[in-house]
Short mmCIF file of C-alpha atoms in Angstrom, two decimals:
data_model
loop_
_atom_site.label_atom_id
_atom_site.label_comp_id
_atom_site.label_asym_id
_atom_site.label_seq_id
_atom_site.Cartn_x
_atom_site.Cartn_y
_atom_site.Cartn_z
CA UNK A 1 7.00 51.98 -29.51
CA UNK A 2 10.42 51.21 -31.05
CA UNK A 3 13.00 53.92 -30.56
CA UNK A 4 15.63 54.46 -33.21
CA UNK A 5 19.21 54.40 -31.90
CA UNK A 6 21.49 57.35 -32.20
CA UNK A 7 24.20 57.33 -34.82
CA UNK A 8 26.75 54.96 -33.26
CA UNK A 9 29.61 56.79 -34.93
CA UNK A 10 28.78 60.22 -33.54
CA UNK A 11 31.10 61.75 -30.94
CA UNK A 12 28.16 62.41 -28.62
CA UNK A 13 27.11 58.76 -28.70
CA UNK A 14 30.70 57.61 -28.20
CA UNK A 15 31.05 59.85 -25.16
CA UNK A 16 27.77 58.54 -23.76
CA UNK A 17 28.94 54.94 -24.28
CA UNK A 18 32.25 55.57 -22.50
CA UNK A 19 30.48 57.32 -19.63
CA UNK A 20 28.00 54.46 -19.28
CA UNK A 21 30.76 51.83 -19.24
CA UNK A 22 32.75 53.72 -16.62
CA UNK A 23 29.64 54.04 -14.45
CA UNK A 24 28.90 50.33 -14.81
CA UNK A 25 32.53 49.42 -14.08
CA UNK A 26 32.50 51.48 -10.88
CA UNK A 27 29.29 49.80 -9.72
CA UNK A 28 30.61 46.36 -10.70
CA UNK A 29 33.76 46.86 -8.62
CA UNK A 30 31.71 48.08 -5.69
CA UNK A 31 29.32 45.11 -5.70
CA UNK A 32 32.11 42.54 -6.11
CA UNK A 33 34.02 44.04 -3.18
CA UNK A 34 30.99 44.36 -0.92
CA UNK A 35 27.90 42.33 -1.80
CA UNK A 36 29.56 39.39 -3.56
CA UNK A 37 33.06 39.47 -2.17
CA UNK A 38 35.19 36.43 -2.97
CA UNK A 39 32.13 34.21 -3.45
CA UNK A 40 31.48 35.22 -7.07
CA UNK A 41 33.14 32.16 -8.58
CA UNK A 42 31.31 29.79 -6.23
CA UNK A 43 28.00 30.86 -7.78
CA UNK A 44 28.81 28.51 -10.67
CA UNK A 45 29.17 24.89 -9.70
CA UNK A 46 32.32 23.39 -11.16
CA UNK A 47 33.31 26.51 -13.07
CA UNK A 48 37.04 26.90 -13.15
CA UNK A 49 37.34 23.25 -12.07
CA UNK A 50 38.88 20.53 -14.21
CA UNK A 51 38.48 16.81 -13.49
CA UNK A 52 41.71 15.25 -12.19
CA UNK A 53 41.12 11.71 -10.91
CA UNK A 54 38.92 9.47 -8.78
CA UNK A 55 39.99 9.05 -5.13
CA UNK A 56 38.56 7.39 -2.02
CA UNK A 57 35.85 9.33 -0.29
CA UNK A 58 36.83 10.59 3.18
CA UNK A 59 34.69 12.05 5.94
CA UNK A 60 34.07 15.73 5.27
CA UNK A 61 34.31 15.48 1.47
CA UNK A 62 31.40 16.85 -0.56
CA UNK A 63 28.93 14.01 -1.15
CA UNK A 64 27.96 15.62 -4.47
CA UNK A 65 31.42 14.69 -5.83
CA UNK A 66 30.87 10.95 -5.26
CA UNK A 67 31.34 8.91 -8.43
CA UNK A 68 28.46 6.46 -8.06
CA UNK A 69 29.56 4.25 -10.95
CA UNK A 70 33.00 3.62 -9.43
CA UNK A 71 31.50 3.31 -5.95
CA UNK A 72 29.06 0.61 -7.10
CA UNK A 73 31.79 -1.26 -8.98
CA UNK A 74 34.35 -1.30 -6.13
CA UNK A 75 31.97 -1.55 -3.20
CA UNK A 76 33.27 1.49 -1.31
CA UNK A 77 32.80 5.23 -1.74
CA UNK A 78 34.95 7.07 -4.27
CA UNK A 79 34.70 10.69 -5.32
CA UNK A 80 35.81 12.80 -8.24
CA UNK A 81 38.77 15.06 -7.51
CA UNK A 82 38.99 18.39 -9.33
CA UNK A 83 41.79 20.87 -9.77
CA UNK A 84 41.07 24.56 -10.01
CA UNK A 85 41.99 26.40 -13.18
CA UNK A 86 43.47 29.85 -12.92
CA UNK A 87 40.54 31.49 -14.65
CA UNK A 88 37.08 30.77 -15.96
CA UNK A 89 35.54 31.71 -19.29
CA UNK A 90 32.26 33.54 -19.72
CA UNK A 91 30.68 32.93 -23.13
CA UNK A 92 27.92 35.45 -23.83
CA UNK A 93 25.41 35.02 -26.63
CA UNK A 94 23.62 38.31 -27.34
CA UNK A 95 20.63 37.46 -29.54
CA UNK A 96 19.91 40.80 -31.21
CA UNK A 97 16.43 40.66 -32.77
CA UNK A 98 14.04 43.41 -33.94
CA UNK A 99 11.55 42.50 -31.21
CA UNK A 100 14.00 43.91 -28.65
CA UNK A 101 13.40 47.39 -30.05
CA UNK A 102 10.00 47.65 -28.41
CA UNK A 103 9.66 50.04 -25.49
CA UNK A 104 6.55 51.41 -23.80
CA UNK A 105 8.60 53.71 -21.57
CA UNK A 106 11.88 55.56 -21.72
CA UNK A 107 14.02 52.43 -22.28
CA UNK A 108 13.66 49.79 -24.97
CA UNK A 109 14.26 46.14 -24.22
CA UNK A 110 17.38 46.27 -26.39
CA UNK A 111 18.87 49.18 -24.45
CA UNK A 112 18.22 47.38 -21.17
CA UNK A 113 19.69 44.11 -22.47
CA UNK A 114 22.79 45.87 -23.81
CA UNK A 115 23.37 47.41 -20.39
CA UNK A 116 22.92 44.03 -18.74
CA UNK A 117 25.39 42.35 -21.13
CA UNK A 118 27.96 45.09 -20.49
CA UNK A 119 27.47 44.75 -16.75
CA UNK A 120 28.07 40.99 -16.87
CA UNK A 121 31.24 41.48 -18.88
CA UNK A 122 32.55 44.09 -16.45
CA UNK A 123 31.68 41.95 -13.41
CA UNK A 124 33.72 39.13 -14.92
CA UNK A 125 36.57 41.46 -15.88
CA UNK A 126 36.81 42.65 -12.26
CA UNK A 127 37.30 38.98 -11.30
CA UNK A 128 39.95 38.42 -13.97
CA UNK A 129 37.87 36.01 -16.06
CA UNK A 130 38.08 35.51 -19.79
CA UNK A 131 35.13 36.80 -21.82
CA UNK A 132 33.98 35.67 -25.26
CA UNK A 133 31.05 37.41 -26.94
CA UNK A 134 28.90 36.03 -29.77
CA UNK A 135 26.69 38.78 -31.20
CA UNK A 136 23.99 37.17 -33.38
CA UNK A 137 21.63 39.19 -35.58
CA UNK A 138 19.30 38.25 -38.46
CA UNK A 139 22.06 39.42 -40.81
CA UNK A 140 24.78 37.19 -39.32
CA UNK A 141 27.05 36.91 -36.33
CA UNK A 142 30.42 38.01 -34.99
CA UNK A 143 32.54 36.37 -32.29
CA UNK A 144 35.02 38.17 -30.07
CA UNK A 145 37.08 35.44 -28.45
CA UNK A 146 38.76 35.32 -25.06
CA UNK A 147 39.11 38.97 -24.16
CA UNK A 148 40.71 39.46 -20.76
CA UNK A 149 41.84 42.53 -18.90
CA UNK A 150 40.07 45.83 -18.43
CA UNK A 151 41.02 47.43 -21.75
CA UNK A 152 39.99 44.54 -24.00
CA UNK A 153 36.75 43.89 -22.13
CA UNK A 154 35.82 47.58 -22.24
CA UNK A 155 36.54 47.57 -25.99
CA UNK A 156 34.36 44.47 -26.51
CA UNK A 157 31.51 46.02 -24.53
CA UNK A 158 31.83 49.34 -26.38
CA UNK A 159 31.65 47.58 -29.76
CA UNK A 160 28.48 45.78 -28.68
CA UNK A 161 26.88 48.99 -27.40
CA UNK A 162 27.78 50.86 -30.58
CA UNK A 163 26.53 48.21 -32.98
CA UNK A 164 23.44 49.43 -34.88
CA UNK A 165 20.17 47.68 -34.19
CA UNK A 166 19.01 45.24 -36.89
CA UNK A 167 16.45 46.56 -39.40
CA UNK A 168 12.95 46.35 -37.94
CA UNK A 169 11.04 45.19 -41.01
CA UNK A 170 13.48 42.58 -42.29
CA UNK A 171 14.16 39.04 -41.08
CA UNK A 172 13.17 38.56 -37.42
CA UNK A 173 15.17 35.55 -36.23
CA UNK A 174 18.85 35.83 -35.35
CA UNK A 175 21.29 33.48 -37.06
CA UNK A 176 22.86 31.51 -34.21
CA UNK A 177 25.56 29.00 -35.27
CA UNK A 178 24.81 26.46 -32.55
CA UNK A 179 27.38 23.86 -33.63
CA UNK A 180 30.00 26.60 -33.61
CA UNK A 181 28.86 27.70 -30.14
CA UNK A 182 29.79 24.24 -28.84
CA UNK A 183 33.40 24.89 -29.86
CA UNK A 184 33.58 28.58 -28.97
CA UNK A 185 34.77 28.11 -25.37
CA UNK A 186 36.47 25.48 -23.18
CA UNK A 187 34.49 22.88 -21.27
CA UNK A 188 33.00 24.06 -17.98
CA UNK A 189 32.63 27.62 -19.31
CA UNK A 190 29.66 29.72 -18.23
CA UNK A 191 27.27 30.13 -21.17
CA UNK A 192 25.02 33.17 -20.82
CA UNK A 193 22.22 33.52 -23.38
CA UNK A 194 20.74 37.03 -23.48
CA UNK A 195 17.67 37.56 -25.64
CA UNK A 196 13.96 38.18 -25.96
CA UNK A 197 12.91 34.49 -25.83
CA UNK A 198 9.47 35.10 -27.40
CA UNK A 199 8.78 31.37 -27.80
CA UNK A 200 12.02 29.61 -28.52
CA UNK A 201 12.09 26.00 -29.57
CA UNK A 202 14.95 24.13 -27.96
CA UNK A 203 18.03 24.08 -30.24
CA UNK A 204 18.98 20.61 -31.47
CA UNK A 205 22.35 20.84 -29.71
CA UNK A 206 20.86 21.95 -26.38
CA UNK A 207 21.36 18.63 -24.50
CA UNK A 208 25.01 18.54 -25.58
CA UNK A 209 25.49 22.22 -24.73
CA UNK A 210 24.07 21.68 -21.23
CA UNK A 211 26.63 18.93 -20.63
CA UNK A 212 29.54 20.93 -22.00
CA UNK A 213 28.77 24.32 -20.44
CA UNK A 214 26.75 25.66 -17.56
CA UNK A 215 23.97 27.61 -19.31
CA UNK A 216 22.01 30.48 -17.82
CA UNK A 217 19.42 32.71 -19.49
CA UNK A 218 18.80 36.43 -19.12
CA UNK A 219 15.62 37.97 -20.52
CA UNK A 220 14.26 41.52 -20.63
CA UNK A 221 10.53 42.22 -20.54
CA UNK A 222 8.68 45.45 -21.19
CA UNK A 223 6.12 46.51 -18.53
CA UNK A 224 3.33 46.11 -21.12
CA UNK A 225 4.43 42.52 -21.70
CA UNK A 226 3.87 41.81 -18.01
CA UNK A 227 0.56 43.64 -17.74
CA UNK A 228 -1.59 45.60 -20.16
CA UNK A 229 -2.38 49.23 -19.31
CA UNK A 230 -5.47 49.05 -17.11
CA UNK A 231 -7.50 51.71 -18.88
CA UNK A 232 -7.65 53.62 -22.14
CA UNK A 233 -6.56 52.65 -25.62
CA UNK A 234 -2.93 52.77 -26.70
CA UNK A 235 -1.65 52.58 -30.30
CA UNK A 236 1.30 50.19 -30.46
CA UNK A 237 3.69 49.44 -33.31
CA UNK A 238 4.79 45.79 -33.50
CA UNK A 239 8.38 45.64 -34.81
CA UNK A 240 8.07 41.93 -35.59
CA UNK A 241 5.14 42.34 -38.01
CA UNK A 242 5.41 45.96 -39.07
CA UNK A 243 1.78 46.57 -38.11
CA UNK A 244 0.04 49.07 -35.86
CA UNK A 245 -2.31 47.77 -33.16
CA UNK A 246 -4.57 49.28 -30.53
CA UNK A 247 -4.22 47.92 -27.01
CA UNK A 248 -7.25 48.28 -24.79
CA UNK A 249 -6.68 47.32 -21.16
CA UNK A 250 -10.39 47.50 -20.55
CA UNK A 251 -11.11 44.67 -22.99
CA UNK A 252 -11.54 41.33 -21.24
CA UNK A 253 -10.80 39.53 -24.50
CA UNK A 254 -7.49 41.37 -24.94
CA UNK A 255 -6.52 40.75 -21.31
CA UNK A 256 -7.25 37.04 -21.66
CA UNK A 257 -5.26 36.82 -24.91
CA UNK A 258 -2.40 38.71 -23.29
CA UNK A 259 -2.33 36.36 -20.28
CA UNK A 260 -2.26 33.34 -22.57
CA UNK A 261 0.60 34.81 -24.61
CA UNK A 262 2.58 35.72 -21.46
CA UNK A 263 2.10 32.24 -20.00
CA UNK A 264 3.33 30.61 -23.22
CA UNK A 265 6.34 32.92 -23.32
CA UNK A 266 7.23 32.09 -19.70
CA UNK A 267 6.78 28.37 -20.28
CA UNK A 268 9.14 28.45 -23.24
CA UNK A 269 11.80 30.27 -21.21
CA UNK A 270 11.45 27.87 -18.27
CA UNK A 271 11.68 24.85 -20.59
CA UNK A 272 15.15 26.01 -21.63
CA UNK A 273 16.22 26.87 -18.08
CA UNK A 274 14.13 24.75 -15.67
CA UNK A 275 15.85 25.83 -12.44
CA UNK A 276 15.04 29.27 -11.01
CA UNK A 277 18.74 29.90 -10.37
CA UNK A 278 19.55 29.30 -14.06
CA UNK A 279 17.37 32.12 -15.41
CA UNK A 280 16.71 35.78 -14.75
CA UNK A 281 13.91 37.97 -16.07
CA UNK A 282 14.32 41.74 -15.79
CA UNK A 283 11.95 44.58 -16.58
CA UNK A 284 13.21 47.34 -18.86
CA UNK A 285 14.01 50.35 -16.69
CA UNK A 286 14.68 48.36 -13.50
CA UNK A 287 18.05 48.27 -11.71
CA UNK A 288 20.01 45.51 -13.43
CA UNK A 289 22.84 45.42 -10.87
CA UNK A 290 20.55 44.69 -7.93
CA UNK A 291 18.83 41.90 -9.87
CA UNK A 292 22.14 40.37 -10.99
CA UNK A 293 23.50 40.50 -7.43
CA UNK A 294 20.39 38.67 -6.17
CA UNK A 295 20.81 36.16 -9.00
CA UNK A 296 24.40 35.35 -7.99
CA UNK A 297 23.37 35.01 -4.35
CA UNK A 298 20.67 32.52 -5.40
CA UNK A 299 23.27 30.44 -7.20
CA UNK A 300 25.69 30.63 -4.29
CA UNK A 301 23.02 29.16 -2.02
CA UNK A 302 22.37 26.40 -4.54
CA UNK A 303 26.04 25.43 -4.83
CA UNK A 304 27.11 26.18 -1.26
CA UNK A 305 29.52 23.61 0.08
CA UNK A 306 28.30 21.50 3.01
#
């Protein structure tokens, strides 16, 4: 059932937000220093790298940098040479929709996704990266550009955590200015799309965005979205339709319909992010830091230098 957020302006909620951010920051520092170490940046191929020139390929160079067009034209191997920029930019899109307010347990999908977004920002802040946040809701969007440093990143994360959830019974789709997204960060930036992904059609600009940025997707699922309760009937309120339903895990028809819906939802998510190391699905209530650490390790293996 959807859970109504506390008053974001209350002192109790502010104190809880600050405490949560400090806890996440401590864990982020710990995992960067131990589990990820100095390999964090290498989990994103080409991030922080700017094309410089084409040079002759020499033994020991990375074969993935070979420029095949130049090589074919000149008859000998040439590779692209890159120079490393001092910092990378993380562009987060938080797609805040009413469907995120569903929760069968103690944590709604929105609460879990907010924590995940804050964790990603703090992980990047520990590494000295620049962070831009686009918060899109059905009522509009706001962009916080190029925050860097602990104070500004903490402020950006706190504003996101304290933003009230969109009205449940009003418009369901977030207003995402995709053409503006293409200009919101420098080339080679890491584009992280956090949302519910209930059955997204591919945005018109998606092919261009994939060439400009390095997109990854983060999705939160509720346990009931993964598997219906095995027995008994459960009344459930659907925030996307405003209607009350009864789930019956003992109904073969409901289980079959649920499996079809789940498969379609997964297929839509995978169509946007075909590679396993470009997408991450979390369950509300699970440990986000462990999952994110595993995700970065997956990407490091994918982009490991030979």
